[in-house]
XYZ file of C-alpha atoms in Angstrom:
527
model
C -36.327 -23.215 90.812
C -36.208 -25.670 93.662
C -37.155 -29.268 93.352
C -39.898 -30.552 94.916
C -38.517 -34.043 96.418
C -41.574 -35.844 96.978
C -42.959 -35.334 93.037
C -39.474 -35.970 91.980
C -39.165 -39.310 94.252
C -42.428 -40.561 92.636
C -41.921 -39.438 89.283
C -38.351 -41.357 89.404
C -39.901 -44.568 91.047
C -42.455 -44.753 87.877
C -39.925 -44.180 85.112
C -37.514 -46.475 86.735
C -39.864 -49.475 87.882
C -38.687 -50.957 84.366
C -35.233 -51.417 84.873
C -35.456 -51.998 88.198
C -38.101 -54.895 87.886
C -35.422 -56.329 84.860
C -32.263 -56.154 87.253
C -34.401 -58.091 90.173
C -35.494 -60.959 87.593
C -31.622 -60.961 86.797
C -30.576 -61.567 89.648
C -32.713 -63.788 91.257
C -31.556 -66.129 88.013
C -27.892 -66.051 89.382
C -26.489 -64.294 86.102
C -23.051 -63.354 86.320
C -21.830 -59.864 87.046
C -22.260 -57.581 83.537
C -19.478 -57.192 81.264
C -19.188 -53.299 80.530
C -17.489 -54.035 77.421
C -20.268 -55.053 76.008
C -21.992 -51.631 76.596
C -18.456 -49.745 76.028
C -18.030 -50.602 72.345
C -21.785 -49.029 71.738
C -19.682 -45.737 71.875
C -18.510 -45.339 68.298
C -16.294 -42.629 66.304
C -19.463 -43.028 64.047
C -21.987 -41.784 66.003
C -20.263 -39.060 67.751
C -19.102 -37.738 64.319
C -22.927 -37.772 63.124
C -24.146 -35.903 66.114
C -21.308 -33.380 66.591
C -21.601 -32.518 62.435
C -25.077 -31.737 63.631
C -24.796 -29.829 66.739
C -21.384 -28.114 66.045
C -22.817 -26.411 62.821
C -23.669 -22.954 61.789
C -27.071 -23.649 62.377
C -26.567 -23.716 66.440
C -25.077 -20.245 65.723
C -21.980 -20.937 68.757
C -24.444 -21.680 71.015
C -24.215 -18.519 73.080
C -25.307 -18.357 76.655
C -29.126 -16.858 76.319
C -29.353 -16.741 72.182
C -31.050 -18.385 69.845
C -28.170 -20.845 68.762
C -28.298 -22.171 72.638
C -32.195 -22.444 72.872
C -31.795 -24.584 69.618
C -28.827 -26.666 71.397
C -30.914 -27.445 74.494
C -33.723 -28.279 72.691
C -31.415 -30.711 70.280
C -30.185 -32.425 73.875
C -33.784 -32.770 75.052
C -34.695 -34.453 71.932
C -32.118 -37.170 72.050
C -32.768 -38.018 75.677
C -36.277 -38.242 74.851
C -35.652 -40.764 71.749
C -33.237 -42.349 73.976
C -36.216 -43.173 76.349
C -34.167 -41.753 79.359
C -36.240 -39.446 81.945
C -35.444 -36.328 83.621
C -35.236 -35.836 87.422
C -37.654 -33.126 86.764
C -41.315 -33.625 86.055
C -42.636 -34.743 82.632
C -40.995 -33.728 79.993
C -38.813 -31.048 81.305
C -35.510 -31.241 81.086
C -34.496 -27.972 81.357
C -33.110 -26.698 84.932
C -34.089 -22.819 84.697
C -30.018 -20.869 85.489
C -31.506 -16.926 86.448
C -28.686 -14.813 84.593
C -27.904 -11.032 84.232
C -26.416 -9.528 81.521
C -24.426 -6.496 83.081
C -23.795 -3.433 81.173
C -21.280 -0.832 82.305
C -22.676 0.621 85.296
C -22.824 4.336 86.369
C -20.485 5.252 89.068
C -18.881 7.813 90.590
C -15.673 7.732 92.932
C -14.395 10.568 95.843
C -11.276 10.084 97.959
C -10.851 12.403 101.100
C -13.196 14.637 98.272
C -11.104 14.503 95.328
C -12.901 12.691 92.066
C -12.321 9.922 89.863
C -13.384 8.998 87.157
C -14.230 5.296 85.726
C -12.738 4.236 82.884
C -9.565 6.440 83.335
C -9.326 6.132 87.199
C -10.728 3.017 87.857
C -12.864 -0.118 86.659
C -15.959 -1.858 88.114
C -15.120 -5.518 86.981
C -18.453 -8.580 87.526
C -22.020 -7.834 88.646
C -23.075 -5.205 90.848
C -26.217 -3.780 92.589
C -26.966 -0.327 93.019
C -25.809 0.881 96.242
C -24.062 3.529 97.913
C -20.195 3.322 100.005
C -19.715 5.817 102.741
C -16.305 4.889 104.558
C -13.755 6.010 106.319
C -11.788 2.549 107.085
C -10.071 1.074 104.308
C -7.665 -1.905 105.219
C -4.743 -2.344 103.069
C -3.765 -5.987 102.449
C -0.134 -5.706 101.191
C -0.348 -8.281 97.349
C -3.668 -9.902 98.929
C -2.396 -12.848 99.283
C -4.298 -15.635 101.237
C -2.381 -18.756 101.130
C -1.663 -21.944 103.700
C 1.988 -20.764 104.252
C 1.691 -17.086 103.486
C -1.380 -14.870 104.183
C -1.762 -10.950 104.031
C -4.788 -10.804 105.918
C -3.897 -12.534 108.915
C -4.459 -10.904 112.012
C -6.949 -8.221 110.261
C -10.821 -7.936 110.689
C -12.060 -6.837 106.993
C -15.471 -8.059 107.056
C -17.628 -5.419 105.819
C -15.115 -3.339 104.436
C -13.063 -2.218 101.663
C -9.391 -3.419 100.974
C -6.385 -2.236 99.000
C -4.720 -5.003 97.238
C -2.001 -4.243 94.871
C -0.486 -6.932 92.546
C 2.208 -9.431 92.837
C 3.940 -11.793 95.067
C 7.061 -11.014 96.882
C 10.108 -13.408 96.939
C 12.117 -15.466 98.896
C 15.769 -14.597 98.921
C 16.909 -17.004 96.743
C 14.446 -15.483 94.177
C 11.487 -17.997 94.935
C 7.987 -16.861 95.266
C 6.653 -17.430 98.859
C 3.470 -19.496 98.398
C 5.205 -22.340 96.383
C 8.925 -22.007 96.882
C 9.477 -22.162 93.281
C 10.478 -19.911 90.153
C 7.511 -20.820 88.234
C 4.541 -17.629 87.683
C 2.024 -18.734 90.620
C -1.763 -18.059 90.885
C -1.153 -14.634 92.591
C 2.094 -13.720 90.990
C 0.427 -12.353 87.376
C -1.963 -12.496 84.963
C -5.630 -12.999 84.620
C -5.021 -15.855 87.257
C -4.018 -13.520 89.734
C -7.100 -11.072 89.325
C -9.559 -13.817 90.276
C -7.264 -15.442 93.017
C -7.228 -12.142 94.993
C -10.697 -11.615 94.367
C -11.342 -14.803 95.801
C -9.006 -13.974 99.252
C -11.230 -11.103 99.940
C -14.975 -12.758 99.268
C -13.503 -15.369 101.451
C -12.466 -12.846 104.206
C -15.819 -11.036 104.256
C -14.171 -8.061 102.408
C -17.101 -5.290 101.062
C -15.225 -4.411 97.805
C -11.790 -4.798 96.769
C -9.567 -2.053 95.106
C -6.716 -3.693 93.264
C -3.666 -1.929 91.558
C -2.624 -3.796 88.422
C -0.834 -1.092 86.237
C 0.060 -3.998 83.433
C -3.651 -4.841 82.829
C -5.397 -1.714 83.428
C -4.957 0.286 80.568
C -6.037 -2.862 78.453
C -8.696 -3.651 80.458
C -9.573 0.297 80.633
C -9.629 0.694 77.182
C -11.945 -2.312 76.509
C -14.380 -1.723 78.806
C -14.522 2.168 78.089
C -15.628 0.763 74.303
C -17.946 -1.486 75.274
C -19.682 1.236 77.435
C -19.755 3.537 74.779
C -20.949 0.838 71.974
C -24.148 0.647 74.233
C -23.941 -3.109 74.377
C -23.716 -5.108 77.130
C -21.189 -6.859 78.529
C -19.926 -9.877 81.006
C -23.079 -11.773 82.255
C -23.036 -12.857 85.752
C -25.244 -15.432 88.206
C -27.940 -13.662 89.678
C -28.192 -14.145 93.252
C -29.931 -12.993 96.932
C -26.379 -13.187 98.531
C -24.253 -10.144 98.621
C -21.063 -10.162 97.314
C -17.425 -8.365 97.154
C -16.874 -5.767 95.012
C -13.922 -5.968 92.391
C -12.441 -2.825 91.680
C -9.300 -2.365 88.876
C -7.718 1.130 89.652
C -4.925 2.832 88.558
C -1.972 4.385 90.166
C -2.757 7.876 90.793
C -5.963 6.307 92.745
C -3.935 4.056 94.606
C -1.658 6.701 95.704
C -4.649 9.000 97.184
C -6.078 5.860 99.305
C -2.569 4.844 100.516
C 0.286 7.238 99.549
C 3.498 4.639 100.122
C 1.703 1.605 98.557
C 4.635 1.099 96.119
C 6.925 1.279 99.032
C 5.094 -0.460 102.001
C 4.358 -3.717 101.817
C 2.486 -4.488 104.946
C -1.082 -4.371 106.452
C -2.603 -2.150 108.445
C -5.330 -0.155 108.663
C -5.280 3.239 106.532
C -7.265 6.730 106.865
C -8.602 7.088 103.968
C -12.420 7.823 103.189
C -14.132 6.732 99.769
C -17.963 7.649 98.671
C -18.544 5.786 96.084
C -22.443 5.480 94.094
C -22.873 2.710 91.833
C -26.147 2.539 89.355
C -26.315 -0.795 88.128
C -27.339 -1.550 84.216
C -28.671 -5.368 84.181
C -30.806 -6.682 82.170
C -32.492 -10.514 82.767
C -31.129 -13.337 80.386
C -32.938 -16.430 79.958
C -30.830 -19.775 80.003
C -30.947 -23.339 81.236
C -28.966 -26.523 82.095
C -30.311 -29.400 80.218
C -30.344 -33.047 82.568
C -31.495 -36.346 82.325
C -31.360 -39.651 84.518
C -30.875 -43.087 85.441
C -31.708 -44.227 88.532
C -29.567 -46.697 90.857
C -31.315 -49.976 91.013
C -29.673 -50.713 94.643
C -28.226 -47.355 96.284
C -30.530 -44.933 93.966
C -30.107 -42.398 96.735
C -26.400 -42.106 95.615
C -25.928 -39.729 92.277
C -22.971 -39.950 89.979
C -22.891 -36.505 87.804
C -21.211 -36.868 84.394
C -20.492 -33.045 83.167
C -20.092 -31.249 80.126
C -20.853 -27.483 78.943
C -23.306 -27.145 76.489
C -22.652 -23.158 75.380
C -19.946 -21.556 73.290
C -18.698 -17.908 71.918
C -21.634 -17.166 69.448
C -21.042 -15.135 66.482
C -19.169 -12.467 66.130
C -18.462 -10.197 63.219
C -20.474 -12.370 61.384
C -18.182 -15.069 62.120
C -19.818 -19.064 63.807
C -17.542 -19.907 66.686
C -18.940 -23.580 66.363
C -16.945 -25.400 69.470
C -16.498 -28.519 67.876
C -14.011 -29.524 70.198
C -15.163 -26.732 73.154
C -17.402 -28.371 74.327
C -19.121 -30.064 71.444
C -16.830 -32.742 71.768
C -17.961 -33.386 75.716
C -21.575 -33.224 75.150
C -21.990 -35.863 72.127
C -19.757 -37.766 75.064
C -22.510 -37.482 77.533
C -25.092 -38.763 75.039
C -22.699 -41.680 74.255
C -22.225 -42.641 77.421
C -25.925 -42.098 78.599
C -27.402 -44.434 75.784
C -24.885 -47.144 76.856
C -25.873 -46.876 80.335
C -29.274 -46.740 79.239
C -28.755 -50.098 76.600
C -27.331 -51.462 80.044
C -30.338 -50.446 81.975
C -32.816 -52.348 79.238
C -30.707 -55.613 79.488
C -31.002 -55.657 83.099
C -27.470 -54.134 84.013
C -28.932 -50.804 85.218
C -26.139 -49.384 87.412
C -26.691 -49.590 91.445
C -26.134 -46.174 92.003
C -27.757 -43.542 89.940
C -26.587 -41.478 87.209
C -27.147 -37.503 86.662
C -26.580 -36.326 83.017
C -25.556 -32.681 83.430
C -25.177 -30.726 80.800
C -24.905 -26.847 81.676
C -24.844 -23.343 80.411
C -22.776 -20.407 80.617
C -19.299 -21.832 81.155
C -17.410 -19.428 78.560
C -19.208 -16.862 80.930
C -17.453 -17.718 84.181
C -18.973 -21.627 85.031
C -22.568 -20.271 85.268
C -24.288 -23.262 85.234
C -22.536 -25.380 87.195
C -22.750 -22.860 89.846
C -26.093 -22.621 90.081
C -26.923 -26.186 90.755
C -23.621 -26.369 92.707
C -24.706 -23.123 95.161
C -28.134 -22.646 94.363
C -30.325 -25.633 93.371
C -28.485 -29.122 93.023
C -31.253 -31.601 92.017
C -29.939 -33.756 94.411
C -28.377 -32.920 97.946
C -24.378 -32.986 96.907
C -23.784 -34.830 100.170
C -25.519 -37.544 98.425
C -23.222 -36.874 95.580
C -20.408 -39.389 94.916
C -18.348 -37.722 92.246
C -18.506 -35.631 89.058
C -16.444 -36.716 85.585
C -16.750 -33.474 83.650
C -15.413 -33.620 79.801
C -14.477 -30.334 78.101
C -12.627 -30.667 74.815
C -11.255 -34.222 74.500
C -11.890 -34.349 70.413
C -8.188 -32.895 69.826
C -4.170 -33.172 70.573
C -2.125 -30.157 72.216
C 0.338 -28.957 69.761
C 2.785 -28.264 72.490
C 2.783 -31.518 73.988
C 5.873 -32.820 72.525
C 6.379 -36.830 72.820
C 4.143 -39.349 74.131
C 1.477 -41.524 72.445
C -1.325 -39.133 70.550
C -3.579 -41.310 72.471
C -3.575 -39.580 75.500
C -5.873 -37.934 77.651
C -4.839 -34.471 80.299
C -6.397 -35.346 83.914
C -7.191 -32.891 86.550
C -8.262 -33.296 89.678
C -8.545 -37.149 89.839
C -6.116 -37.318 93.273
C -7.223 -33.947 94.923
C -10.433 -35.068 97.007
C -10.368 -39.176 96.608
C -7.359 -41.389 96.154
C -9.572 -43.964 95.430
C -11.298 -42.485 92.847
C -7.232 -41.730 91.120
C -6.449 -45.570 91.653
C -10.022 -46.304 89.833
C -9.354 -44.301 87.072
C -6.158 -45.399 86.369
C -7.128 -49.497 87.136
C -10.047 -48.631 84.315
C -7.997 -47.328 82.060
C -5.548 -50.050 82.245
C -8.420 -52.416 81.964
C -10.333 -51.422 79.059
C -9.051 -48.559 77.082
C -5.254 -48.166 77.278
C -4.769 -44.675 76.756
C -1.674 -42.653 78.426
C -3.255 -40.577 81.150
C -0.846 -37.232 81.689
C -1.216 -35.415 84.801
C 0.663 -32.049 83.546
C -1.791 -29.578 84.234
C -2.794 -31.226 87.572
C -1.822 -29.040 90.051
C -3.763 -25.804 91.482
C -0.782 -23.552 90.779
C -0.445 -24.314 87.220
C -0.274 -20.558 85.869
C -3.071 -21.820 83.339
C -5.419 -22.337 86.348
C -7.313 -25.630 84.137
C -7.987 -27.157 87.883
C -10.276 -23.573 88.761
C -11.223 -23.359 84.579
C -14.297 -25.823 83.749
C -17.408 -27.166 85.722
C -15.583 -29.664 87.866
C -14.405 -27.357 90.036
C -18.360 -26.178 91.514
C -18.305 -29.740 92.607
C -14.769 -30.157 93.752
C -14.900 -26.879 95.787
C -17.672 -28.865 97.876
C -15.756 -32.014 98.660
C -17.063 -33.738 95.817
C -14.404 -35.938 94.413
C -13.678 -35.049 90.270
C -12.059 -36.116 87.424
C -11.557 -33.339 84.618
C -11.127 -34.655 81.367
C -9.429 -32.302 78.692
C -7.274 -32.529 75.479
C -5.109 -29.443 76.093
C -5.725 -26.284 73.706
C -4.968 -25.490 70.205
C -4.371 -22.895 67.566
C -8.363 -23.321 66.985
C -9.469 -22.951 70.567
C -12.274 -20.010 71.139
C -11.617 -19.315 67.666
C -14.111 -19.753 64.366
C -11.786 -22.658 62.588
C -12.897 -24.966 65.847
C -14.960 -26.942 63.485
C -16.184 -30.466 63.717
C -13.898 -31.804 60.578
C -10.957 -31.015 62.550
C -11.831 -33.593 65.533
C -9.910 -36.952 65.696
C -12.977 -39.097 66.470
C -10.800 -42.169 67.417
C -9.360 -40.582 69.984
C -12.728 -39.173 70.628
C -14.381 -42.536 70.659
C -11.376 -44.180 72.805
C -11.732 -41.341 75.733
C -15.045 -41.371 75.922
C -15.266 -45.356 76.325
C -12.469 -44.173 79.227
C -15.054 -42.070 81.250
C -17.758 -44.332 80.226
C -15.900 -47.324 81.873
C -14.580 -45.580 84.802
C -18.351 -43.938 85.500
C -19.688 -47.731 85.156
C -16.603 -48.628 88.308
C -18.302 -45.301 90.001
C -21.612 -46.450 89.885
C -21.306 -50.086 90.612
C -18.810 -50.299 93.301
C -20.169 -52.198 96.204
C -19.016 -48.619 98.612
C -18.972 -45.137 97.433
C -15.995 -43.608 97.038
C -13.980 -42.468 100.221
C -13.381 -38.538 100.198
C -9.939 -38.910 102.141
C -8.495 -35.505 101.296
C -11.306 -32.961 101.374
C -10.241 -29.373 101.855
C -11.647 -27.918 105.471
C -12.242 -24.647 103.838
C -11.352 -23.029 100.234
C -8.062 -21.918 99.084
């Protein structure tokens, strides 16, 4: 779905002539400057504990991306903006920004090296969406670990674009038993892990690779044997963001395969081009799912042009084995947020103190699926032009404390991403904070190489990838977290109500500053 501008600029001037016509009258009487306060303490333990009893419970059925218990959680959203008396950007009453989704089963495929078969599930793994095509080649590049950092990169010097690439897994070392893209002894981003599969999936999209075969003998039999169930349960599996653009292939494979594309790939460690040919036929098995991101808006009363996004994920796990994953905290806890902060903003906007730049609501779909929704407005339909965009605060899970954070006040609050685009915005957040709500702000898990990836993990990071400055907000996880026990009576609503007042005060700075915020540190091209 793309916006139609025009309609949307006229349907925005009519819902908005209100508030704009009451700020005007305001200040042509010489009132002094708004206290946010005022608006702040509207934001009560109260009400978010009413509303997240409500939309946390079995009825919303975990609120999974394209079921029933999501359809009911979007319409919920809808009906509180609409009580609210806040608009959409969209026309009339629709609130809902359509997200096209796939659900992919296991495809068919079937694999020949220099004419020797393999077969999926034993030999090798198709992991994300894919079409149905054919591979005929005979010029597979070999990329050493993959690795495509600032200060270390295994594709320099190589033309992949349009073809496949061997990757295997790891990250070699310095002497002194450092790892070479950080200097450090800590587990990196390509190192291990799950971290390390979608890092070096990353390096090859980026590079214009065609597919990528990886060797990751620790994961592949796990990841073998799940995916070998699932295809044989019939069900389907990871759903994916459809879209016109092609994009890389992401191949698991075992040993034995790796050894028939490149014999010495335990032993040899650097690039080159290798002589291998691969046919390889793919059927895909997709199937359409129907989902949508739910928004609503208040428009700037001087610099309306300008949009402030305040994010949150409205999906969670579903049911399974008969068992409600409700999300209280993930992300029930950042979407009763959202419709904190937009009804004080919109108490604001009925006094006369509408903010001077305006305010997106976003809340989207399909983040437990891979940051769905966020993607799609992000790289397929933003509402608004994100060059017009002046910053996103995205909350996921700030209802709870992290068990393993020992010391420190339980009033706290994990940021991420608050320094990496803006240092304005950082100074901002922490003058607000200081100002109103007094809560201590711990940067731990700010930093792109954090093995736990949080920075690359919620829906900040669609808008921080485009030079949009962020701040994620997040609690830290917890013996509940993506589990059924992550219930609503388990939240700590006055640290609930205090954090939210935090991103409600710092989104009222956002919004009112006399300048937008100065992107000082944007990245020239993605990590």
């Amino acid at each position: 779905m793309k916006t139609t501008f025009k309609i949307l600029a006229a349907t925005l001037l009519m819902v908005s002539c209100g508030s704009s016509n009451q700020n005007t009258k305001k200040q042509a009487e010489n009132k002094p400057p708004a206290d946010p306060t005022e608006y702040g303490n509207t934001i009560t333990s109260d009400e978010l504990k009413e509303m997240l009893y409500t939309y946390a419970s079995d009825e919303f059925e975990g609120r999974e991306t394209g079921e029933p218990g999501q359809k009911k959680a979007v319409n919920y959203l809808k009906e509180q903006y609409m009580k609210m008396g806040i608009p959409s950007p969209l026309s009339g009453d629709d609130y809902f920004q359509e997200v096209p989704l796939q659900k992919q089963k296991s495809p068919e495929a079937m694999l020949k090296v220099k004419g020797t078969s393999f077969e999926q599930f034993t030999d090798f793994l198709i992991l994300g969406s894919v079409e149905t095509e054919t591979m005929d080649m005979s010029n597979i590049v070999y990329v050493g670990y993959g690795i495509d950092a600032e200060n270390y990169s295994n594709y320099s010097g190589l033309d992949v674009k349009g073809k496949i690439v061997l990757a295997k897994s790891g990250e070699p070392k310095n002497e002194d038993g450092t790892y070479v893209t950080t200097g450090t002894s800590e587990e990196t981003k390509w190192s291990s892990g799950r971290g390390s599969l979608s890092s070096k999936r990353d390096a090859a999209k980026e590079n214009g690779a065609k597919a990528l075969f990886y060797l990751e003998p620790a994961l592949f039999e796990r990841y073998a044997n799940y995916y070998r169930a699932v295809a044989e349960s019939g069900q389907a599996g990871r759903i994916s963001l459809k879209s016109n653009e092609s994009s890389t292939l992401f191949m698991m494979i075992n040993e034995d395969l790796a050894k028939a594309l490149f014999a010495n790939i335990n032993d040899d460690d650097q690039p080159k081009n290798i002589g291998s040919s691969v046919t390889l036929d793919i059927k895909s098995q997709s199937e359409q799912v129907e989902s949508e991101n739910v928004v609503a808006f208040i428009r700037g009363t001087e610099k309306p042009d300008e949009i402030l996004v305040i994010s949150a994920h409205l999906d969670h796990e579903g049911v399974k084995d008969g068992k409600v994953y409700n999300g209280a905290d993930d992300d029930g806890s950042g979407t009763v947020a959202i419709l904190e902060i937009a009804e004080a903003f919109k108490t604001a906007a009925d006094n006369g103190d509408g903010p001077k730049r305006s305010i997106l609501f976003l809340h989207v779909t399909g983040e437990e699926k891979g940051l769905l929704g966020s993607r799609h407005y992000s790289d397929n339909d933003p509402i608004f032009p994100l060059k017009n965009t002046v910053a996103d605060l995205n909350i996921d899970m700030i209802g709870r404390t992290d068990p393993k954070r020992t010391g420190g006040d339980r009033n706290y609050i994990y940021l991420i991403g608050s320094d990496k685009l803006s240092t304005e915005l950082h100074e901002l957040s922490e003058a607000m904070n200081t100002k109103y709500t007094n809560i201590e702000l711990d940067y731990k898990y700010n930093d792109e190489n954090d093995p736990n990836r949080f920075y690359y993990r919620s829906d900040h990071y669609n808008f921080a990838k485009n030079n949009i400055p962020v701040i994620f907000y997040f609690n830290g996880t917890h013996d509940d977290y993506h589990q059924p026990t992550d219930t609503p009576d388990k939240i700590e609503y006055d640290l609930l109500e205090n954090r939210t007042r935090l991103v409600f005060y710092t989104a009222w700075e956002v919004a009112n500053r006399d300048a937008r915020l100065i992107v000082d540190k944007a990245e020239t091209e993605s990590e």
